[in-house]
Amino acid sequence: MSEASPETAYEGPLPAVTNLNAPHWEALREHRLVAPHCDTCGRAWLPPGPWCPSCWSRAFRWAELSGRGTVTSLVRFHQQYYRSGPFQVPYAVAEVTLEEGPRLYGQLVQAEPEVGLAVEVCYDDVSEDLTLARFRPRGWEDSR
Ligand SMILES: [Zn+2]
């Protein structure tokens, strides 16, 4: 979505990358959205964790998600907590229920915030080392 540049250095919160969630953050840098998928019951989940929240199996593999989902909740920020980066107020952070089931939070861009909005993931390279998942209306690029 955007290229990192020195003039707009990212000053927002940083993820706590661990052995458990590193594949998720590495995939985002490659503009892919992945999640653990249970080998026993097939469920996908986020945030990454050591076992399936549905059947408690510890057997899972990382697999790509469609990135498509629906806004199920949102918060619109009017207070500016960070001086630069993608946090110019007002902005909305949405809870998106992905088609595969997991819920993911991300900034909603290029849209008026609305519960029920069909969205797709887009990627914001906020620095050389960090890419954040954001959401935009589905088919947005095609409708321009
Ligand atoms: Zn399971």
PDB file of C-alpha atoms and ligand atoms in Angstrom:
ATOM      1  CA  MET A   1       0.000   0.000   0.000  1.00  0.00           C
ATOM      2  CA  SER A   2       2.677   2.486   0.913  1.00  0.00           C
ATOM      3  CA  GLU A   3       6.426   2.589   0.831  1.00  0.00           C
ATOM      4  CA  ALA A   4       8.316   3.278   4.025  1.00  0.00           C
ATOM      5  CA  SER A   5      10.112   6.583   3.861  1.00  0.00           C
ATOM      6  CA  PRO A   6      12.358   8.415   6.311  1.00  0.00           C
ATOM      7  CA  GLU A   7      10.044  11.461   6.333  1.00  0.00           C
ATOM      8  CA  THR A   8       7.170   9.463   7.755  1.00  0.00           C
ATOM      9  CA  ALA A   9       8.968   7.169  10.176  1.00  0.00           C
ATOM     10  CA  TYR A  10       6.553   4.835  11.874  1.00  0.00           C
ATOM     11  CA  GLU A  11       6.089   5.692  15.557  1.00  0.00           C
ATOM     12  CA  GLY A  12       3.165   3.430  16.418  1.00  0.00           C
ATOM     13  CA  PRO A  13       3.165   0.329  18.575  1.00  0.00           C
ATOM     14  CA  LEU A  14       5.437  -2.532  17.595  1.00  0.00           C
ATOM     15  CA  PRO A  15       4.445  -6.196  17.691  1.00  0.00           C
ATOM     16  CA  ALA A  16       6.024  -8.515  20.240  1.00  0.00           C
ATOM     17  CA  VAL A  17       7.439 -11.069  17.811  1.00  0.00           C
ATOM     18  CA  THR A  18       7.962 -14.500  19.374  1.00  0.00           C
ATOM     19  CA  ASN A  19       8.708 -17.996  18.096  1.00  0.00           C
ATOM     20  CA  LEU A  20       4.945 -18.588  18.133  1.00  0.00           C
ATOM     21  CA  ASN A  21       3.904 -15.674  15.936  1.00  0.00           C
ATOM     22  CA  ALA A  22       7.028 -15.004  13.831  1.00  0.00           C
ATOM     23  CA  PRO A  23       5.634 -16.800  10.730  1.00  0.00           C
ATOM     24  CA  HIS A  24       2.631 -14.438  10.783  1.00  0.00           C
ATOM     25  CA  TRP A  25       4.815 -11.307  10.848  1.00  0.00           C
ATOM     26  CA  GLU A  26       7.280 -12.697   8.286  1.00  0.00           C
ATOM     27  CA  ALA A  27       4.403 -13.473   5.903  1.00  0.00           C
ATOM     28  CA  LEU A  28       3.010  -9.949   6.277  1.00  0.00           C
ATOM     29  CA  ARG A  29       6.370  -8.596   5.123  1.00  0.00           C
ATOM     30  CA  GLU A  30       5.875 -10.720   1.984  1.00  0.00           C
ATOM     31  CA  HIS A  31       2.314  -9.345   1.647  1.00  0.00           C
ATOM     32  CA  ARG A  32       0.708 -12.635   2.590  1.00  0.00           C
ATOM     33  CA  LEU A  33      -1.709 -13.317   5.437  1.00  0.00           C
ATOM     34  CA  VAL A  34      -1.178 -16.645   7.201  1.00  0.00           C
ATOM     35  CA  ALA A  35      -2.553 -18.328  10.307  1.00  0.00           C
ATOM     36  CA  PRO A  36      -2.117 -21.627  12.115  1.00  0.00           C
ATOM     37  CA  HIS A  37      -4.508 -24.297  10.772  1.00  0.00           C
ATOM     38  CA  CYS A  38      -5.328 -27.300  12.949  1.00  0.00           C
ATOM     39  CA  ASP A  39      -4.289 -30.683  11.518  1.00  0.00           C
ATOM     40  CA  THR A  40      -6.994 -32.396  13.583  1.00  0.00           C
ATOM     41  CA  CYS A  41     -10.168 -30.323  13.036  1.00  0.00           C
ATOM     42  CA  GLY A  42      -9.092 -27.924  10.270  1.00  0.00           C
ATOM     43  CA  ARG A  43      -9.860 -24.718  12.148  1.00  0.00           C
ATOM     44  CA  ALA A  44      -7.692 -21.637  11.564  1.00  0.00           C
ATOM     45  CA  TRP A  45      -7.042 -19.166  14.361  1.00  0.00           C
ATOM     46  CA  LEU A  46      -5.539 -15.812  15.206  1.00  0.00           C
ATOM     47  CA  PRO A  47      -3.753 -14.565  17.143  1.00  0.00           C
ATOM     48  CA  PRO A  48      -1.242 -17.381  16.756  1.00  0.00           C
ATOM     49  CA  GLY A  49      -1.089 -19.725  19.721  1.00  0.00           C
ATOM     50  CA  PRO A  50       0.447 -23.081  20.603  1.00  0.00           C
ATOM     51  CA  TRP A  51      -2.761 -25.130  20.280  1.00  0.00           C
ATOM     52  CA  CYS A  52      -6.081 -25.150  18.473  1.00  0.00           C
ATOM     53  CA  PRO A  53      -8.661 -23.162  20.462  1.00  0.00           C
ATOM     54  CA  SER A  54     -11.362 -25.504  19.154  1.00  0.00           C
ATOM     55  CA  CYS A  55     -10.013 -29.013  19.904  1.00  0.00           C
ATOM     56  CA  TRP A  56      -6.773 -28.259  21.835  1.00  0.00           C
ATOM     57  CA  SER A  57      -4.653 -30.191  19.347  1.00  0.00           C
ATOM     58  CA  ARG A  58      -1.042 -29.085  19.188  1.00  0.00           C
ATOM     59  CA  ALA A  59      -0.694 -30.351  15.602  1.00  0.00           C
ATOM     60  CA  PHE A  60      -0.971 -27.443  13.207  1.00  0.00           C
ATOM     61  CA  ARG A  61       0.537 -25.982  10.070  1.00  0.00           C
ATOM     62  CA  TRP A  62       0.777 -22.428   8.781  1.00  0.00           C
ATOM     63  CA  ALA A  63      -1.404 -21.758   5.764  1.00  0.00           C
ATOM     64  CA  GLU A  64      -2.478 -18.739   3.789  1.00  0.00           C
ATOM     65  CA  LEU A  65      -5.829 -17.040   4.362  1.00  0.00           C
ATOM     66  CA  SER A  66      -7.943 -15.391   1.659  1.00  0.00           C
ATOM     67  CA  GLY A  67      -7.664 -11.979   3.332  1.00  0.00           C
ATOM     68  CA  ARG A  68     -11.396 -11.449   2.715  1.00  0.00           C
ATOM     69  CA  GLY A  69     -13.781 -10.809   5.540  1.00  0.00           C
ATOM     70  CA  THR A  70     -16.501  -8.668   7.052  1.00  0.00           C
ATOM     71  CA  VAL A  71     -16.236  -5.833   9.561  1.00  0.00           C
ATOM     72  CA  THR A  72     -17.880  -7.122  12.740  1.00  0.00           C
ATOM     73  CA  SER A  73     -16.932  -4.285  15.079  1.00  0.00           C
ATOM     74  CA  LEU A  74     -14.964  -1.071  14.939  1.00  0.00           C
ATOM     75  CA  VAL A  75     -13.608   1.837  16.891  1.00  0.00           C
ATOM     76  CA  ARG A  76     -13.126   5.309  15.455  1.00  0.00           C
ATOM     77  CA  PHE A  77     -10.210   7.216  16.990  1.00  0.00           C
ATOM     78  CA  HIS A  78     -10.450  10.991  17.346  1.00  0.00           C
ATOM     79  CA  GLN A  79      -7.534  11.322  19.769  1.00  0.00           C
ATOM     80  CA  GLN A  80      -4.082  11.345  18.182  1.00  0.00           C
ATOM     81  CA  TYR A  81      -1.785   9.049  20.166  1.00  0.00           C
ATOM     82  CA  TYR A  82       1.110   8.987  17.683  1.00  0.00           C
ATOM     83  CA  ARG A  83       2.676  11.936  15.901  1.00  0.00           C
ATOM     84  CA  SER A  84       3.284  10.318  12.529  1.00  0.00           C
ATOM     85  CA  GLY A  85       2.587   7.297  10.436  1.00  0.00           C
ATOM     86  CA  PRO A  86      -0.873   6.070   9.554  1.00  0.00           C
ATOM     87  CA  PHE A  87      -2.571   7.507  12.635  1.00  0.00           C
ATOM     88  CA  GLN A  88      -3.898  10.840  11.427  1.00  0.00           C
ATOM     89  CA  VAL A  89      -7.274  11.325  13.093  1.00  0.00           C
ATOM     90  CA  PRO A  90      -9.953  10.398  12.642  1.00  0.00           C
ATOM     91  CA  TYR A  91      -9.155   6.788  11.771  1.00  0.00           C
ATOM     92  CA  ALA A  92     -10.970   3.533  12.321  1.00  0.00           C
ATOM     93  CA  VAL A  93      -9.699   0.204  13.579  1.00  0.00           C
ATOM     94  CA  ALA A  94     -11.930  -2.682  12.609  1.00  0.00           C
ATOM     95  CA  GLU A  95     -12.414  -6.164  13.937  1.00  0.00           C
ATOM     96  CA  VAL A  96     -12.669  -8.231  10.771  1.00  0.00           C
ATOM     97  CA  THR A  97     -14.048 -11.750  10.792  1.00  0.00           C
ATOM     98  CA  LEU A  98     -12.187 -13.481   8.007  1.00  0.00           C
ATOM     99  CA  GLU A  99     -13.897 -15.973   5.687  1.00  0.00           C
ATOM    100  CA  GLU A 100     -11.897 -18.789   7.278  1.00  0.00           C
ATOM    101  CA  GLY A 101     -13.116 -17.838  10.763  1.00  0.00           C
ATOM    102  CA  PRO A 102     -10.280 -16.029  12.568  1.00  0.00           C
ATOM    103  CA  ARG A 103     -10.798 -12.454  13.664  1.00  0.00           C
ATOM    104  CA  LEU A 104      -8.121  -9.891  13.008  1.00  0.00           C
ATOM    105  CA  TYR A 105      -7.864  -6.237  13.959  1.00  0.00           C
ATOM    106  CA  GLY A 106      -6.561  -3.662  11.543  1.00  0.00           C
ATOM    107  CA  GLN A 107      -6.929  -0.093  10.461  1.00  0.00           C
ATOM    108  CA  LEU A 108      -9.756   0.430   8.008  1.00  0.00           C
ATOM    109  CA  VAL A 109      -8.665   2.542   5.046  1.00  0.00           C
ATOM    110  CA  GLN A 110     -10.359   4.047   2.006  1.00  0.00           C
ATOM    111  CA  ALA A 111     -13.813   3.603   3.508  1.00  0.00           C
ATOM    112  CA  GLU A 112     -16.351   5.085   5.838  1.00  0.00           C
ATOM    113  CA  PRO A 113     -16.350   2.810   8.874  1.00  0.00           C
ATOM    114  CA  GLU A 114     -19.380   0.540   8.855  1.00  0.00           C
ATOM    115  CA  VAL A 115     -20.175  -2.766  10.529  1.00  0.00           C
ATOM    116  CA  GLY A 116     -21.029  -5.342   7.878  1.00  0.00           C
ATOM    117  CA  LEU A 117     -18.700  -3.861   5.256  1.00  0.00           C
ATOM    118  CA  ALA A 118     -17.085  -6.503   3.028  1.00  0.00           C
ATOM    119  CA  VAL A 119     -13.337  -5.941   3.160  1.00  0.00           C
ATOM    120  CA  GLU A 120     -10.045  -7.405   2.032  1.00  0.00           C
ATOM    121  CA  VAL A 121      -6.611  -7.189   3.573  1.00  0.00           C
ATOM    122  CA  CYS A 122      -4.047  -4.753   2.221  1.00  0.00           C
ATOM    123  CA  TYR A 123      -0.495  -4.306   3.385  1.00  0.00           C
ATOM    124  CA  ASP A 124       1.220  -1.243   4.767  1.00  0.00           C
ATOM    125  CA  ASP A 125       5.032  -1.379   4.812  1.00  0.00           C
ATOM    126  CA  VAL A 126       5.492   1.024   7.714  1.00  0.00           C
ATOM    127  CA  SER A 127       9.225   0.307   7.951  1.00  0.00           C
ATOM    128  CA  GLU A 128      11.839  -1.983   6.418  1.00  0.00           C
ATOM    129  CA  ASP A 129      11.120  -4.540   9.127  1.00  0.00           C
ATOM    130  CA  LEU A 130       7.419  -4.123   9.751  1.00  0.00           C
ATOM    131  CA  THR A 131       4.377  -4.569   7.562  1.00  0.00           C
ATOM    132  CA  LEU A 132       0.923  -4.137   9.055  1.00  0.00           C
ATOM    133  CA  ALA A 133      -2.292  -5.682   7.824  1.00  0.00           C
ATOM    134  CA  ARG A 134      -4.991  -3.145   7.092  1.00  0.00           C
ATOM    135  CA  PHE A 135      -8.408  -3.538   5.521  1.00  0.00           C
ATOM    136  CA  ARG A 136     -10.106  -1.769   2.633  1.00  0.00           C
ATOM    137  CA  PRO A 137     -13.446  -2.284   0.903  1.00  0.00           C
ATOM    138  CA  ARG A 138     -13.390  -5.410  -1.237  1.00  0.00           C
ATOM    139  CA  GLY A 139     -12.641  -4.651  -4.892  1.00  0.00           C
ATOM    140  CA  TRP A 140     -11.605  -1.107  -4.069  1.00  0.00           C
ATOM    141  CA  GLU A 141      -8.792  -1.005  -6.656  1.00  0.00           C
ATOM    142  CA  ASP A 142     -11.139  -2.293  -9.344  1.00  0.00           C
ATOM    143  CA  SER A 143     -13.803   0.318  -8.702  1.00  0.00           C
ATOM    144  CA  ARG A 144     -11.624   3.377  -9.225  1.00  0.00           C
TER     145      ARG A 144
HETATM  146 ZN    ZN B   1      -8.538 -28.290  16.117  1.00  0.00          ZN
END
